Coordinates of C-alpha atoms and ligand atoms in Angstrom, one line a residue:
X1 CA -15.0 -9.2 -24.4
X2 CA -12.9 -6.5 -22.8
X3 CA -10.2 -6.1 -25.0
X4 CA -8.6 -2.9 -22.5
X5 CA -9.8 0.1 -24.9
X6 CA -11.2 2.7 -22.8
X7 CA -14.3 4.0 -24.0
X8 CA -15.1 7.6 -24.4
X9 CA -15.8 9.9 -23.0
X10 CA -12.7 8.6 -20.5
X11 CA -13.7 9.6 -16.9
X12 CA -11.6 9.1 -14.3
X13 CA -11.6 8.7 -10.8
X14 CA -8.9 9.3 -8.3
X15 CA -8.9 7.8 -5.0
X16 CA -6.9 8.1 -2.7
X17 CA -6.3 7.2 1.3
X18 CA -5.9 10.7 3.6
X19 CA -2.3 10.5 6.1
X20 CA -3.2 6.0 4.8
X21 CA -0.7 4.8 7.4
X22 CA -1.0 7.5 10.3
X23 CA -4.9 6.7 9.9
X24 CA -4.6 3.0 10.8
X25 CA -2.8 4.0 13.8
X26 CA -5.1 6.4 15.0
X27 CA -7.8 3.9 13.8
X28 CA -6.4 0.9 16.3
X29 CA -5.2 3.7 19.3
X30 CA -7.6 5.3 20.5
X31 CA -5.7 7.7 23.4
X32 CA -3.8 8.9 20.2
X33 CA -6.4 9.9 17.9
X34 CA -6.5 13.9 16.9
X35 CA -2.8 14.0 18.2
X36 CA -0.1 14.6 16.0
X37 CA 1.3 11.2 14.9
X38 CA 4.2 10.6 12.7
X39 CA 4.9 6.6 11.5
X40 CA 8.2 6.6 10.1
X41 CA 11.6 4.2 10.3
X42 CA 13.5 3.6 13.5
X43 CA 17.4 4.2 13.1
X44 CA 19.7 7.0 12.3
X45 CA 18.4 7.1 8.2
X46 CA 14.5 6.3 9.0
X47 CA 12.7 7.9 7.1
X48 CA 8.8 9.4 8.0
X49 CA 6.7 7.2 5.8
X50 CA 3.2 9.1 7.5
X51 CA 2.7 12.2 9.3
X52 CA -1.2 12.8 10.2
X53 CA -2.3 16.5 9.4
X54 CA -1.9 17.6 13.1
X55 CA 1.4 16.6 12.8
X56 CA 1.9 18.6 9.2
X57 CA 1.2 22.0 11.3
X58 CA 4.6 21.3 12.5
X59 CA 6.3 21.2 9.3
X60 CA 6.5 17.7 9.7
X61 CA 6.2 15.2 6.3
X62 CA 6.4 12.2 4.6
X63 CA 10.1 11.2 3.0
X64 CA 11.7 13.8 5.8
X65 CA 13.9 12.0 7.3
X66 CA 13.2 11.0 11.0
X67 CA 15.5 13.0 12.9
X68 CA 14.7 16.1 11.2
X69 CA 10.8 15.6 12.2
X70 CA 11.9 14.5 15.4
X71 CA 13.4 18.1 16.0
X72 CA 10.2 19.8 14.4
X73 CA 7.7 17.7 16.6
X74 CA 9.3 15.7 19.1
X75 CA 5.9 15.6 21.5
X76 CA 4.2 13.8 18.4
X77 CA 3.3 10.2 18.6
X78 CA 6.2 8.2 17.1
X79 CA 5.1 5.3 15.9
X80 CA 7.3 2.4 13.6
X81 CA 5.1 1.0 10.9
X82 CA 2.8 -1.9 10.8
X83 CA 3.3 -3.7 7.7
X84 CA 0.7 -6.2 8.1
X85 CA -1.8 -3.8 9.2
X86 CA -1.4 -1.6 6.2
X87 CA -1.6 -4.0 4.1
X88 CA -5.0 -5.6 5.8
X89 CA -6.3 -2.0 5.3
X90 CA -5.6 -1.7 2.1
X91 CA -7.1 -4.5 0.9
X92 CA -10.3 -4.0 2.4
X93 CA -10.4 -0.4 2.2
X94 CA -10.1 -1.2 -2.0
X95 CA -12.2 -4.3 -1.5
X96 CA -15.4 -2.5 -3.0
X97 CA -13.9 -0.5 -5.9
X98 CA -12.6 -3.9 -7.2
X99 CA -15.8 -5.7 -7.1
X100 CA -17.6 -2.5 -8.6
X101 CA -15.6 -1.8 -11.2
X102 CA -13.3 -4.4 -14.1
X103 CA -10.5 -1.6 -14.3
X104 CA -8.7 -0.6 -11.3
X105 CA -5.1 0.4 -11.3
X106 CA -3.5 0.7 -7.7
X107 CA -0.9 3.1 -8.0
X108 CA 0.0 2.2 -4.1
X109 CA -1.1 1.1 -1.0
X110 CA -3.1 3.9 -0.6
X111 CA -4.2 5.1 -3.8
X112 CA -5.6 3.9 -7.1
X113 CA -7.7 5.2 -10.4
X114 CA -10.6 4.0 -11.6
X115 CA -12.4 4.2 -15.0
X116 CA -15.6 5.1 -14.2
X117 CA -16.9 3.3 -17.2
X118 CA -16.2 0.0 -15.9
X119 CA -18.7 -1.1 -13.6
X120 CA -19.5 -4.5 -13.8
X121 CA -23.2 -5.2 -15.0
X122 CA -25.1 -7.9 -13.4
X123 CA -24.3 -10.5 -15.4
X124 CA -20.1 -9.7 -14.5
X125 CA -20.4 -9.5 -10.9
X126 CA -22.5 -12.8 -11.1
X127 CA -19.7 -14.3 -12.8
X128 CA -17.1 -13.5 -10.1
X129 CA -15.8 -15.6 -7.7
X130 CA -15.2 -14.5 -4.2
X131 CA -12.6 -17.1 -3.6
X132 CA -10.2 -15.9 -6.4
X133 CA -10.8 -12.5 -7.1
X134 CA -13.3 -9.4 -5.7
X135 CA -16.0 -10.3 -3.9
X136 CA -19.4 -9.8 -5.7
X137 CA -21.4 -8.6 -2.3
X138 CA -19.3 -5.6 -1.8
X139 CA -19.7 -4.1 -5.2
X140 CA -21.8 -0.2 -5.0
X141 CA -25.0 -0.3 -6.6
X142 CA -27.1 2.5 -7.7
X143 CA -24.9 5.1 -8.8
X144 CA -24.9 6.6 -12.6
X145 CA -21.0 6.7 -12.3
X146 CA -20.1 8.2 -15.6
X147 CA -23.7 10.7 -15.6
X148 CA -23.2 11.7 -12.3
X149 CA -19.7 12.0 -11.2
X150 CA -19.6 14.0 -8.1
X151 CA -22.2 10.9 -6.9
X152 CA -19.4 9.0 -8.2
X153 CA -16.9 10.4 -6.0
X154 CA -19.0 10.9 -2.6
X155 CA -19.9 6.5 -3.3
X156 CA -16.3 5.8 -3.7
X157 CA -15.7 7.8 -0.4
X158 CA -18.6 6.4 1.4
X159 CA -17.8 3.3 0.3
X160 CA -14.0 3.1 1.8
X161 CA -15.4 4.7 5.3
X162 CA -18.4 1.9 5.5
X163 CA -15.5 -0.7 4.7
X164 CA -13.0 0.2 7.1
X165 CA -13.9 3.8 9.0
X166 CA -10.4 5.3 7.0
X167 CA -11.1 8.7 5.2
X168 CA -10.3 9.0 1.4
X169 CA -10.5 11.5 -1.0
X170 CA -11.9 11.5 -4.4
X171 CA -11.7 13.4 -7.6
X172 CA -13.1 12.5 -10.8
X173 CA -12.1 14.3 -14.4
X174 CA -11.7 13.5 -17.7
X175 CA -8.0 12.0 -16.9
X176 CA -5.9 10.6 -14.7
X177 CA -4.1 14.4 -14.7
X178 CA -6.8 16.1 -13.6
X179 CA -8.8 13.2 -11.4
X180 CA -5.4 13.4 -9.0
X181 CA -5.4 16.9 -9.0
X182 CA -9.0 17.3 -8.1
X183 CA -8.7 14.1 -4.9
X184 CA -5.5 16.5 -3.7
X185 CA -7.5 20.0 -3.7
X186 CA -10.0 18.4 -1.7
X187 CA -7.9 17.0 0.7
X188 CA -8.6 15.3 3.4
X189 CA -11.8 13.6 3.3
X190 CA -12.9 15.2 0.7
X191 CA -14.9 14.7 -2.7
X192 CA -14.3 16.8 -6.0
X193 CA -15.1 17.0 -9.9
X194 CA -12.7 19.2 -12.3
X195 CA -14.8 19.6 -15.2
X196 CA -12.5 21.1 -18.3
X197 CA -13.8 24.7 -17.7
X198 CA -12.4 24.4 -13.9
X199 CA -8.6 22.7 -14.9
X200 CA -8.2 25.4 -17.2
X201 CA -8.3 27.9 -14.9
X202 CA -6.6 25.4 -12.0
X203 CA -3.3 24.2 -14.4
X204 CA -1.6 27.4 -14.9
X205 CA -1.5 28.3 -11.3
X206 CA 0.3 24.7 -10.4
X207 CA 3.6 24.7 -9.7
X208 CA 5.3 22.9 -12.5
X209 CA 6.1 20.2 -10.0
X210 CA 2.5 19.1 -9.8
X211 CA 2.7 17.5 -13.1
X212 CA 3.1 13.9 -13.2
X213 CA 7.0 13.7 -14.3
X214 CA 8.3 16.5 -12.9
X215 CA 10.4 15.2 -10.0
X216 CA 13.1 16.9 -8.0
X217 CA 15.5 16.3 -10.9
X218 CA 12.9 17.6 -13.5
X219 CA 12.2 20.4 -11.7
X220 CA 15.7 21.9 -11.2
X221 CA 16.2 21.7 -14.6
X222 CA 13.4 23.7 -15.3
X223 CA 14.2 26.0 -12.1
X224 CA 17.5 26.6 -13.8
X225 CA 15.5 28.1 -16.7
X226 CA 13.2 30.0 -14.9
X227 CA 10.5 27.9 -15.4
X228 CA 8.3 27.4 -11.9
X229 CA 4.7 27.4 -12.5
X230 CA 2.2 25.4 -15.4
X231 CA 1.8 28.8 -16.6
X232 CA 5.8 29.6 -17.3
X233 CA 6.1 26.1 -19.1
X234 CA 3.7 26.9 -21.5
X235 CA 4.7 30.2 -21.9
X236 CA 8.9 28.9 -22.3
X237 CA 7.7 26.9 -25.6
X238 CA 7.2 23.4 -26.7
X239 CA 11.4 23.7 -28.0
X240 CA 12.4 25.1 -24.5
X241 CA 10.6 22.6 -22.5
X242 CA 12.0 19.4 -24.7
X243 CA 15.5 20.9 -24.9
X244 CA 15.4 21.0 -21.6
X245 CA 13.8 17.6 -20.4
X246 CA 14.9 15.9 -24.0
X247 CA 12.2 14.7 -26.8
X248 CA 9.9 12.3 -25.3
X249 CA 10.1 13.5 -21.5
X250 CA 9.3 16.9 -23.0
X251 CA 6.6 16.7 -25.1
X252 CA 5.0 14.7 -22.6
X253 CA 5.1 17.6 -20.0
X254 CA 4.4 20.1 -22.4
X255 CA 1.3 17.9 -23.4
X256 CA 0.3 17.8 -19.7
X257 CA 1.2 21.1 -19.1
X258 CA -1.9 21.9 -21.7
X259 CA -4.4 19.2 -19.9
X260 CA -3.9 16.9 -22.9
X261 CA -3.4 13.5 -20.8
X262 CA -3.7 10.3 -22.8
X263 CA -2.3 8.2 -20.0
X264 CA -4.5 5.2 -19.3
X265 CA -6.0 3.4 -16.5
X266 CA -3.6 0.6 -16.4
X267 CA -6.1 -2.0 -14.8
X268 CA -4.9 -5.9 -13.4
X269 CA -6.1 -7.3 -17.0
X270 CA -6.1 -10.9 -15.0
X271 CA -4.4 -10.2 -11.2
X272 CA -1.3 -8.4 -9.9
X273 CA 0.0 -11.8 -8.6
X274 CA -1.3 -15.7 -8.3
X275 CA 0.2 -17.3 -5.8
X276 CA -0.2 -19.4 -2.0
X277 CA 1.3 -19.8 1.1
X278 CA 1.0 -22.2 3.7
X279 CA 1.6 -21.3 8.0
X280 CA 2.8 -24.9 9.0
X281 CA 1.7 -26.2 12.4
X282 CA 5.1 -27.0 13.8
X283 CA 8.3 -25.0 12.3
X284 CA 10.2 -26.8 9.9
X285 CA 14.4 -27.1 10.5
X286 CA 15.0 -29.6 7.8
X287 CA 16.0 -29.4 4.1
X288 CA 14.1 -32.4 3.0
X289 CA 10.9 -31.2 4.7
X290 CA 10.9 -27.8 3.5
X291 CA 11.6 -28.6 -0.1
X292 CA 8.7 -31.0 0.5
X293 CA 6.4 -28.2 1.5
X294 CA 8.0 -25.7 -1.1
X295 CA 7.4 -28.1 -3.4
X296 CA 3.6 -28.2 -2.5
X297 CA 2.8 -24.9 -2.1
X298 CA 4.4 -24.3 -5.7
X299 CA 1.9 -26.7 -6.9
X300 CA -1.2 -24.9 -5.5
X301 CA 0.1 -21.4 -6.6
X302 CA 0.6 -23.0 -10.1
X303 CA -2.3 -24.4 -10.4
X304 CA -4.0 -21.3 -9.5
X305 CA -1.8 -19.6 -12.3
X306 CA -3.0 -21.9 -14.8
X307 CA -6.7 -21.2 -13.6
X308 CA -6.0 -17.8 -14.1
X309 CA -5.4 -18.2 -17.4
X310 CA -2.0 -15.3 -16.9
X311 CA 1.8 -16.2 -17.9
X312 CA 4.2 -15.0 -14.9
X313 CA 8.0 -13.8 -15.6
X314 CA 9.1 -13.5 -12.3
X315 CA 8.6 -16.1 -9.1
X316 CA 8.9 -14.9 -5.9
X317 CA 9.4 -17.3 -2.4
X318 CA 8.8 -15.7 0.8
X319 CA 9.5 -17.6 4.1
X320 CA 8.7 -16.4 7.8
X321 CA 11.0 -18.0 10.2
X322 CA 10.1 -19.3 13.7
X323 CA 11.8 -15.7 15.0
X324 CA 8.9 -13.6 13.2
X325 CA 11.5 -12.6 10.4
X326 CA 10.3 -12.3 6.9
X327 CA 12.7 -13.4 4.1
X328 CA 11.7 -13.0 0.0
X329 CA 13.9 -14.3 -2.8
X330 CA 12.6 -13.3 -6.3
X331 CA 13.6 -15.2 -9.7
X332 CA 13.0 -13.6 -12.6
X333 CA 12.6 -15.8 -16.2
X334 CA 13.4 -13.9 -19.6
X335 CA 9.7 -13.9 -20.7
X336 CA 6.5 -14.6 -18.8
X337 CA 5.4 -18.1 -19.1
X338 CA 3.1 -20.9 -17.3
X339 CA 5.3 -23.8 -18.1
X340 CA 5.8 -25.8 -14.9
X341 CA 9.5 -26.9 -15.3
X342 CA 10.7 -23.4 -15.7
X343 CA 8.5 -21.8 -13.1
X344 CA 9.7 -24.7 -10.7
X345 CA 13.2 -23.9 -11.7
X346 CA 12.6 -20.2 -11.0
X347 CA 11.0 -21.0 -7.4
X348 CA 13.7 -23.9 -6.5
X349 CA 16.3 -20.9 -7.6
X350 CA 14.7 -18.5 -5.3
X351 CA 14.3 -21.1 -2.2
X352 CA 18.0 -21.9 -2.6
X353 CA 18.8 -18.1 -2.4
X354 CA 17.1 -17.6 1.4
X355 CA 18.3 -18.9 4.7
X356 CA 15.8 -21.8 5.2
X357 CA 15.4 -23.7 6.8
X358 CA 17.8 -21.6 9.3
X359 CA 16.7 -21.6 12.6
X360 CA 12.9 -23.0 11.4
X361 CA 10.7 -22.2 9.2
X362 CA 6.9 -21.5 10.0
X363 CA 5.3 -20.3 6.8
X364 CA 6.5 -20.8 3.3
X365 CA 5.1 -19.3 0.1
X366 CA 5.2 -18.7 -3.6
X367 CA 3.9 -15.8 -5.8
X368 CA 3.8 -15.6 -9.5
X369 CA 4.4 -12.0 -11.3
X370 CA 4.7 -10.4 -14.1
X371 CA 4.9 -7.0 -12.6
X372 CA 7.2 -4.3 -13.6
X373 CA 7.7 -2.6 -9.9
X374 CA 8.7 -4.1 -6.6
X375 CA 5.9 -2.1 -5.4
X376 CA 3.1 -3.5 -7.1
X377 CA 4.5 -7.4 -6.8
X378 CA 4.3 -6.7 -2.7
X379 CA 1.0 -5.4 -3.0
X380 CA -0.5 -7.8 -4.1
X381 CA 1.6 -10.3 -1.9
X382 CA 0.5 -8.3 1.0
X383 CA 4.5 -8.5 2.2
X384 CA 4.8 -6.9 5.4
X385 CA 8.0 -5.6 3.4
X386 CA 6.1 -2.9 1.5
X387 CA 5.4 -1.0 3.8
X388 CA 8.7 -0.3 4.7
X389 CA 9.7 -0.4 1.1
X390 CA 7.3 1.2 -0.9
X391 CA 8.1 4.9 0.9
X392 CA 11.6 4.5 0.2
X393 CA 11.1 4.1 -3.3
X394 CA 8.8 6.6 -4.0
X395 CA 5.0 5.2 -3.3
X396 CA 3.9 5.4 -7.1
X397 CA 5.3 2.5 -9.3
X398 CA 9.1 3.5 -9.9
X399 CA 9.0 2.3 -13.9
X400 CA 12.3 -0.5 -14.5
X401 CA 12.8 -1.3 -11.1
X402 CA 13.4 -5.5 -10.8
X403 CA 11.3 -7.0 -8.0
X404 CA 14.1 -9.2 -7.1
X405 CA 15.6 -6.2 -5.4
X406 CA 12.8 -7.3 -2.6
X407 CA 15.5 -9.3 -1.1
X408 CA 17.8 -6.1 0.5
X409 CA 14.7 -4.4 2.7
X410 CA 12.5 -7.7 3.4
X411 CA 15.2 -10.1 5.0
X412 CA 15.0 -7.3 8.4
X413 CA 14.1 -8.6 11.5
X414 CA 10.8 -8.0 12.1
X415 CA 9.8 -8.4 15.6
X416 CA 6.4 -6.6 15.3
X417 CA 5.2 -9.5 13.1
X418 CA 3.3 -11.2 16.1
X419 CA 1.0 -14.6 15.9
X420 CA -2.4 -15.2 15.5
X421 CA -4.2 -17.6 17.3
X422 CA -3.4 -20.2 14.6
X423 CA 0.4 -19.5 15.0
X424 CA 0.8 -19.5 18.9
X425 CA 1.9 -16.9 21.3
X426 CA 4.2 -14.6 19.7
X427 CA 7.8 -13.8 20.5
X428 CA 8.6 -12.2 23.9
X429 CA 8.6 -8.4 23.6
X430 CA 12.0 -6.7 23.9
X431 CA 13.7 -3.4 24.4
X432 CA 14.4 -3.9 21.1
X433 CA 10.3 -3.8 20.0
X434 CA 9.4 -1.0 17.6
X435 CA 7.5 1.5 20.0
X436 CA 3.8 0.8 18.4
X437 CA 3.8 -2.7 18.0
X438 CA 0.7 -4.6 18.9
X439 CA 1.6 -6.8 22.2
X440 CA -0.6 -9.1 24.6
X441 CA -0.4 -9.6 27.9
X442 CA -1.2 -12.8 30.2
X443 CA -3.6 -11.0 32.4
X444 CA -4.4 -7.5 30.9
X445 CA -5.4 -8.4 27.2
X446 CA -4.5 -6.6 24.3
X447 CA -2.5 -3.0 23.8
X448 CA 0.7 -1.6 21.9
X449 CA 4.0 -0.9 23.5
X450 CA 4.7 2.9 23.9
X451 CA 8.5 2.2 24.4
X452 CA 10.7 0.0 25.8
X453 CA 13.7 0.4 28.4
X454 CA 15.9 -0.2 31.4
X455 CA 13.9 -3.6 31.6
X456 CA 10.4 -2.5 31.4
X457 CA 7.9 -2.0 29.1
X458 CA 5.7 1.3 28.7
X459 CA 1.8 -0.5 27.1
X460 CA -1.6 1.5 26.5
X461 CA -3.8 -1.5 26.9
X462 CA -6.7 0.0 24.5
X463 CA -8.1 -1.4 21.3
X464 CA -9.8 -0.1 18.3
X465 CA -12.8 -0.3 20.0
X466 CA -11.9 0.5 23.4
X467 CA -11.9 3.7 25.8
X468 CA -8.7 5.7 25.5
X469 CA -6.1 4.0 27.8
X470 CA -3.7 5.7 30.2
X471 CA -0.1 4.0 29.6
X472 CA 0.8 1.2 32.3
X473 CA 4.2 -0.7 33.0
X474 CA 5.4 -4.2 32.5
X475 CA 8.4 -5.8 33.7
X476 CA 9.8 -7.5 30.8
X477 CA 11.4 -9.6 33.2
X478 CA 7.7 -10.8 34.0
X479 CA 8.2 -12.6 30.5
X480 CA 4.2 -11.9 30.3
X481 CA 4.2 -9.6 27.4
X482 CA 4.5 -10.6 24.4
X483 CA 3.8 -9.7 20.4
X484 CA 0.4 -10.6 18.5
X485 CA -1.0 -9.9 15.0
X486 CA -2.7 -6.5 14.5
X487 CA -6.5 -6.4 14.7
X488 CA -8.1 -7.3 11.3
X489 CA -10.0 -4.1 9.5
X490 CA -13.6 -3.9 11.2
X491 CA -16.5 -2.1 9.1
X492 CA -16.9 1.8 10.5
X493 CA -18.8 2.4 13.6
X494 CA -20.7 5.4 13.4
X495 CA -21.0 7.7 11.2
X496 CA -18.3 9.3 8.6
X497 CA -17.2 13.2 9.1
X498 CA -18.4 14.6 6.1
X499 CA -22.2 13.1 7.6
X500 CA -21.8 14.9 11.1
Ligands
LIG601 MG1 -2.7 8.9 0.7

């Protein structure tokens, strides 16, 4: 029985998803790959979520804002951000470290420790079911994972590129310290192992910034003290370094500071979220009928709470309307429970709190949580919201924060959220369409809009597994161009980088 005690020795593996979101781009463009690509907000306070490495040569990074990137690289590839691909990626770029392993904690879309001492045996992975949980035929056999941990990382890494062609980079140490410090030295694509004798030397010649903790704040207090490096904080003094950063705060730094890390891999004990949702074959534009289907739908997801055997403190209702927007409502309960009445309270409360039915509803769904971080909770939704979210806040979990602050970002338009072939032809594309966005055409098949203006439309027709394309351009006028879902992740075609 796994009670959550992490055995000893503890060895950790760090994984984590090189330039995640620029990657996916470059992944599904193919006249844009080895260019400099930024993803990043549209508006006058977007935000760069990605910037690809060619693009870092510029100066150019992640949580700059946009215009100031614009400025440093404005013949980059500006592209808006693809929620739902992200989130496709993720998934099945993490697909086979959850079925290999029982403890997995996702620290963000693109980035999550493992302890190495959890792979499943035979008798585990036999026992999961594909249909709830990690699937059982994509678990890594054959490697001694604690024994051998550099043929720990390099499996991880292979694993990841077989899955979905996307470059990671691994590190594996005694803790979670040192296992994220060795993935980010061997950045990108790379695979590395800090053994003690090797973070000894490495941690006094960090900035004191490197340590989980220290953020902006954290560090100008030390600044202020003249305290910049590992090596100055332990040379300041365990009283200096809490006076400054307070008791608990401080000890913990000065503790890290000194490769003493006792932070665990905080592992789905059951699963992030339970929940379903239901794409309805016509849109629904009255009351009675959507509270018939939320009703439903709350049923299913409850039912697959219960079958989880997990207790859920916060319900969460997300509804896509017939114009592609995305709308969640979260309710939060006092203390996790699985007690239908109160949950159906909770979820009845959220419904009430969105638009629906509004101009029609086309999908309806209903998550249970009993996450601390918005982050997490749209994870494991899969929200298209996260991805727009998740760099705002700071990609790691931000400790305290309520999900039901989902509602301010999520309830944005989102024209890029086109339809599969299940949901019909997708809206019409715009001037208004994020330059990026996947779009079809009557005649000329799949491609992403370039830009948009004085009533055309700038498309590459290319997809992921297409030639380059040179850009062509639609009259939007025409009315032939319109939105459609990304492509799903496809396994890697040839062989990785670190192979060649
Ligand atoms: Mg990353």
């Amino acid at each position: 029985m796994d009670d959550g005690t992490l055995t000893e020795p503890l060895l950790v593996a760090h994984l984590d998803l090189d330039a995640f979101f620029a990657q996916v781009e470059e992944l599904a463009k193919p006249s844009i790959r080895g260019r400099p690509v930024v993803v990043a907000g549209r508006g006058g306070r977007g935000v760069i979520t990605t910037a690809n490495y060619p693009a870092r040569r510029f100066g150019v990074h992640s949580a700059m804002p946009s215009w100031q990137g614009r400025a440093l690289a404005p013949h980059a590839v500006w592209l808006s951000p693809r929620g739902t691909a992200y989130s496709e990626h993720s998934t099945a770029a993490l697909a086979p470290i959850r079925a290999t392993f029982s403890r997995v904690e996702q620290v963000a879309y693109d980035e999550v420790y493992v302890d190495l001492s959890s792979a499943r045996t035979p008798d585990e992975l036999a026992a999961l079911d594909p249909d709830d949980g990690p699937d059982p035929a994509l678990a890594v056999h054959g490697v001694a994972w604690v024994a051998d941990p550099y043929a720990a990382c390099t499996a991880l890494r292979q694993a990841v590129w077989d899955a979905t062609g996307l470059t990671a980079s691994v590190g594996v140490a005694r803790h979670k310290l040192g296992a994220k410090l060795a993935s980010e030295s061997s950045k990108p694509a790379g695979a590395a192992v800090l053994d003690a004798a090797a973070e000894a030397e490495l941690l006094p010649t960090l900035e004191a910034k490197a340590l989980p903790g220290i953020g902006p704040v954290s560090a100008r207090k030390l600044a202020g003290a003249g305290i910049r490096t590992v090596a100055d904080v332990r040379a300041a003094g365990e009283p200096t370094v809490v006076g400054l950063l307070g008791q608990a705060h401080g000890t913990a730094v000065w503790d890290l500071a000194h490769g003493r890390d006792t932070r665990r891999v905080e592992y789905d004990r059951e699963r992030k979220s339970v929940g379903a949702e239901r794409t309805l074959p016509a849109d629904l534009r009255d009351l009675e009928s959507l509270r018939a289907t939320h009703a439903a739908v709350f049923a299913e997801a409850h039912r697959r709470l219960l079958r989880s055997g997990a207790a859920a403190r916060t319900v969460t209702v997300k509804v896509r309307y017939a114009d592609f927007t995305i709308e969640t409502r979260a309710a939060s309960l006092a203390a996790p429970t699985d007690e239908e009445p109160a949950l159906r309270a909770a979820a009845e409360h959220a419904l009430a709190a969105t638009s629906a039915p509004g101009t029609g509803v086309r999908l309806v769904g209903v998550a249970f949580s009993a996450l601390d971080t918005v982050a997490q909770l749209l994870l494991s939704l899969g929200d298209e919201a996260a991805a727009e979210l998740v760099p705002e806040l700071a990609p790691a979990a931000t400790p305290g924060f309520h999900p039901a602050y989902a509602r301010d970002a999520s309830t944005a338009a989102d024209p890029r959220l086109g339809a599969g072939p299940a949901d019909g032809p997708g809206p019409l594309v715009t001037e208004q369409s994020a330059p990026g966005s996947d779009v079809v055409h009557d005649e000329l098949g799949r491609g992403w809009l370039v830009g948009a203006g004085h009533g055309v439309a700038s498309v590459r027709f290319e997809t992921s597994t297409s030639p380059p394309a040179r850009s062509a351009t639609v009259r939007l006028a025409d009315g032939v161009l319109r939105h459609c879902d990304p492509e799903p992740p496809r396994p890697a075609a040839g062989p990785a980088p670190w192979k060649a």
